[in-house]
Coordinates of C-alpha atoms in Angstrom, one line a residue:
M216 CA 20.9 4.8 76.1
K217 CA 19.0 7.8 77.3
N218 CA 22.1 9.4 78.7
R219 CA 24.0 8.8 75.5
L220 CA 21.3 10.5 73.5
K221 CA 20.6 13.3 76.0
N222 CA 22.5 16.1 74.1
V223 CA 22.5 14.5 70.7
S224 CA 20.7 17.5 69.0
E225 CA 23.2 20.0 70.4
R226 CA 26.2 17.9 69.3
M227 CA 24.7 17.5 65.8
L228 CA 24.1 21.2 65.6
K229 CA 27.7 22.0 66.4
L230 CA 28.9 19.5 63.9
G231 CA 26.6 20.7 61.2
L232 CA 27.7 24.3 61.7
A233 CA 31.3 23.3 61.5
A234 CA 30.6 21.5 58.2
L235 CA 28.8 24.7 57.0
A236 CA 31.9 26.8 57.8
H237 CA 34.0 24.4 55.8
A238 CA 31.6 24.6 52.9
N239 CA 31.5 28.4 53.0
W240 CA 35.3 28.4 52.9
H241 CA 35.7 26.1 50.0
A242 CA 32.8 27.6 48.0
N243 CA 33.8 31.2 48.2
Y244 CA 37.6 31.3 48.3
Y245 CA 40.4 30.2 46.0
S246 CA 43.5 28.3 47.0
F247 CA 46.7 28.0 44.9
T248 CA 47.7 24.9 46.9
G249 CA 44.3 23.3 47.8
Y250 CA 43.0 20.5 45.7
M251 CA 39.5 20.1 44.4
W252 CA 38.0 22.8 46.6
S253 CA 35.0 23.3 44.3
E254 CA 34.0 19.7 44.4
L255 CA 34.6 19.5 48.1
S256 CA 32.3 22.5 48.6
V257 CA 29.4 20.5 47.2
L258 CA 30.1 17.5 49.4
Q259 CA 30.5 19.7 52.5
A260 CA 27.4 21.8 51.9
A261 CA 25.2 18.7 51.4
H262 CA 26.8 17.1 54.5
A263 CA 26.1 20.2 56.5
A264 CA 22.5 20.4 55.4
E265 CA 21.9 16.7 56.2
I266 CA 23.4 17.0 59.7
L267 CA 21.6 20.3 60.5
I268 CA 18.2 18.9 59.4
K269 CA 18.8 15.8 61.6
A270 CA 19.8 18.1 64.5
R271 CA 16.4 19.8 64.3
I272 CA 14.5 16.6 64.0
T273 CA 16.3 15.1 67.0
Q274 CA 15.1 18.1 69.1
E275 CA 11.7 16.4 68.9
H276 CA 13.1 12.9 69.6
P277 CA 16.5 11.3 68.7
L278 CA 14.9 8.2 67.3
L279 CA 12.9 10.2 64.7
I280 CA 16.0 10.3 62.4
F281 CA 15.9 6.5 62.0
E282 CA 13.9 4.8 59.3
Q283 CA 14.8 1.4 60.7
L284 CA 15.3 0.4 64.3
P285 CA 16.6 -2.8 65.8
R286 CA 13.9 -5.3 66.5
S287 CA 13.2 -6.7 69.9
N288 CA 13.8 -10.3 68.7
Q289 CA 17.4 -9.3 67.7
T290 CA 18.6 -8.9 71.3
N291 CA 18.3 -10.5 74.7
E292 CA 18.4 -7.2 76.5
E293 CA 15.2 -5.7 78.0
F294 CA 15.7 -2.3 76.4
L295 CA 17.2 -1.0 73.2
S296 CA 20.8 -0.1 73.8
Y297 CA 23.0 2.6 72.2
N298 CA 25.3 0.1 70.7
Q299 CA 22.4 -1.8 69.1
L300 CA 21.1 1.4 67.7
I301 CA 24.4 2.2 66.1
E302 CA 25.1 -1.3 64.8
K303 CA 21.6 -2.2 63.5
G304 CA 19.7 1.1 63.1
K305 CA 19.4 2.8 59.8
T306 CA 19.1 6.6 59.6
I307 CA 16.9 8.4 57.1
Q308 CA 18.7 9.3 53.9
Y309 CA 19.3 12.8 52.4
F310 CA 16.5 12.7 49.9
D311 CA 13.9 11.6 52.5
L312 CA 14.8 14.1 55.2
P313 CA 12.6 17.0 54.1
E314 CA 9.5 14.8 54.6
R315 CA 10.5 13.6 58.0
L316 CA 11.4 17.2 59.0
W317 CA 7.9 18.4 57.9
A318 CA 6.1 15.4 59.6
S319 CA 8.0 15.9 62.9
T320 CA 8.3 19.7 63.1
G321 CA 6.0 21.3 60.5
I322 CA 9.0 23.0 58.9
R323 CA 9.4 22.9 55.2
I324 CA 12.7 23.2 53.4
S325 CA 13.0 26.3 51.3
N326 CA 13.6 25.6 47.6
L327 CA 13.0 21.9 47.8
E328 CA 13.7 21.5 44.1
L329 CA 17.2 22.9 44.6
Y330 CA 17.7 20.6 47.7
Q331 CA 16.9 17.5 45.6
R332 CA 18.9 18.6 42.6
F333 CA 21.9 19.4 44.8
G334 CA 21.8 16.0 46.4
K335 CA 22.1 14.4 43.0
L336 CA 25.1 16.6 42.2
R337 CA 26.7 15.5 45.5
N338 CA 26.1 11.9 44.7
S339 CA 27.5 12.3 41.2
I340 CA 30.7 13.9 42.5
Q341 CA 31.1 11.5 45.5
H342 CA 30.4 8.2 43.7
F343 CA 31.3 8.8 40.1
A344 CA 32.7 12.1 38.6
N345 CA 32.3 15.8 38.5
P346 CA 29.8 16.8 35.9
I347 CA 31.7 19.3 33.7
E348 CA 28.6 21.4 33.0
Y349 CA 28.3 22.5 36.6
N350 CA 30.1 25.3 38.4
C351 CA 30.5 23.5 41.7
C352 CA 31.4 26.5 43.8
G353 CA 28.4 28.4 42.4
E354 CA 26.0 25.5 43.0
A355 CA 27.3 25.1 46.6
R356 CA 27.0 28.9 47.2
N357 CA 23.4 28.9 46.0
F358 CA 22.6 25.9 48.1
I359 CA 24.1 27.4 51.2
Y360 CA 22.3 30.7 51.0
E361 CA 19.0 29.5 49.4
V362 CA 18.5 26.4 51.5
I363 CA 20.7 26.2 54.6
D364 CA 20.6 29.9 55.4
P365 CA 16.8 30.3 55.7
F366 CA 16.6 26.9 57.5
I367 CA 19.0 27.6 60.3
N368 CA 17.5 31.1 60.7
E369 CA 14.0 29.7 61.1
C370 CA 15.2 27.0 63.5
W371 CA 17.8 28.7 65.6
G372 CA 18.0 32.3 64.6
L373 CA 21.4 31.7 62.9
C374 CA 22.8 33.1 59.7
A375 CA 25.1 31.2 57.4
I376 CA 27.3 34.3 56.9
D377 CA 28.5 33.8 60.5
F378 CA 30.1 30.4 59.8
N379 CA 33.3 30.7 57.9
E380 CA 36.9 29.5 58.4
D381 CA 38.6 32.7 57.3
T382 CA 40.6 34.6 60.0
E383 CA 38.8 37.7 58.6
P384 CA 35.2 36.4 59.1
Y385 CA 33.2 38.7 56.9
I386 CA 34.8 41.1 54.5
Y387 CA 36.2 38.7 51.8
L388 CA 33.3 36.3 52.1
I389 CA 30.7 39.1 51.6
E390 CA 32.7 40.6 48.7
T391 CA 32.4 37.2 46.9
L392 CA 28.7 37.0 47.7
F393 CA 28.2 40.6 46.4
A394 CA 30.2 39.8 43.3
N395 CA 27.9 36.9 42.6
Q396 CA 24.8 38.8 43.6
T397 CA 23.9 36.2 46.2
K398 CA 21.2 37.2 48.6
F399 CA 22.0 36.3 52.3
L400 CA 20.6 36.9 55.7
V401 CA 22.6 39.4 57.8
S402 CA 23.2 38.9 61.5
E403 CA 23.8 41.7 64.0
Q404 CA 27.4 40.5 64.4
A405 CA 28.0 40.7 60.6
A406 CA 26.4 44.1 60.4
I407 CA 28.4 45.6 63.2
S408 CA 31.7 44.1 61.9
C409 CA 31.1 45.5 58.4
D410 CA 29.7 48.9 59.5
G411 CA 31.1 51.6 57.3
H412 CA 33.0 49.3 55.0
I413 CA 33.0 50.2 51.3
F414 CA 32.4 47.2 49.0
D415 CA 32.6 46.9 45.2
N416 CA 29.4 47.9 43.5
P417 CA 27.5 44.7 42.5
D418 CA 26.0 46.5 39.4
N419 CA 22.4 45.5 40.2
S420 CA 20.3 48.2 41.7
S421 CA 17.5 45.9 43.0
Y422 CA 20.0 43.4 44.6
K423 CA 21.9 46.3 46.1
K424 CA 18.8 47.8 47.6
I425 CA 17.8 44.5 49.2
M426 CA 21.2 44.0 50.8
L427 CA 21.5 47.6 52.0
E428 CA 18.2 47.2 53.7
R429 CA 19.2 43.9 55.3
F430 CA 22.3 45.4 56.8
K431 CA 20.4 48.4 58.0
L432 CA 17.8 46.2 59.7
A433 CA 20.6 44.2 61.4
G434 CA 22.1 47.4 62.8
G435 CA 24.9 48.4 60.4
T436 CA 25.5 50.5 57.4
I437 CA 27.6 49.5 54.4
L438 CA 28.6 51.5 51.3
F439 CA 29.3 50.6 47.7
N440 CA 31.9 52.4 45.6
E441 CA 30.9 54.1 42.4
K442 CA 32.5 52.7 39.3

């Protein structure tokens, strides 16, 4: 089993980041042919967070993501096998992950209240119906950049802005984030890619100041047009 679990944290990190890219795509873009993108953005963002948190926990030990392990009296084998773990083990659920993360790594989830509320929205959409009082894309966007973004930055030095499925990786995504006055962490790659680009003015001086400073610290300069 040790060989099967050897690189589990790396595999989970890659999968979680792929789910994040999918969530960014569905939360911040519009499709004339796609179906239920807004609802899917919630499912994908929650899924991404769940996998990414587990990826960090498994860096400490792969078995830490399980709340229930197979018992020794359930097998005739001397050691716990991979197949037994998959068949009889039970991993920690979404709502309990922040506590296991803290206990195993000392890391706390930013905006825990949003994390828990978003999980309930995900469950509502997945198991029953879309609550009409929610803007699903807006909720997913806030979750990505208020919960996932600071988490992956603290754990791996990554930024959510770098994970997107558009062929133009930054400009249109950032335009949407600016339009919604969403604060986000800026990577060096994003800053260089957008260096000198003129974006629409977000009409919020304090927000604009924060984002200009973040791009500057990351090594790039962006401009806002004057309306």
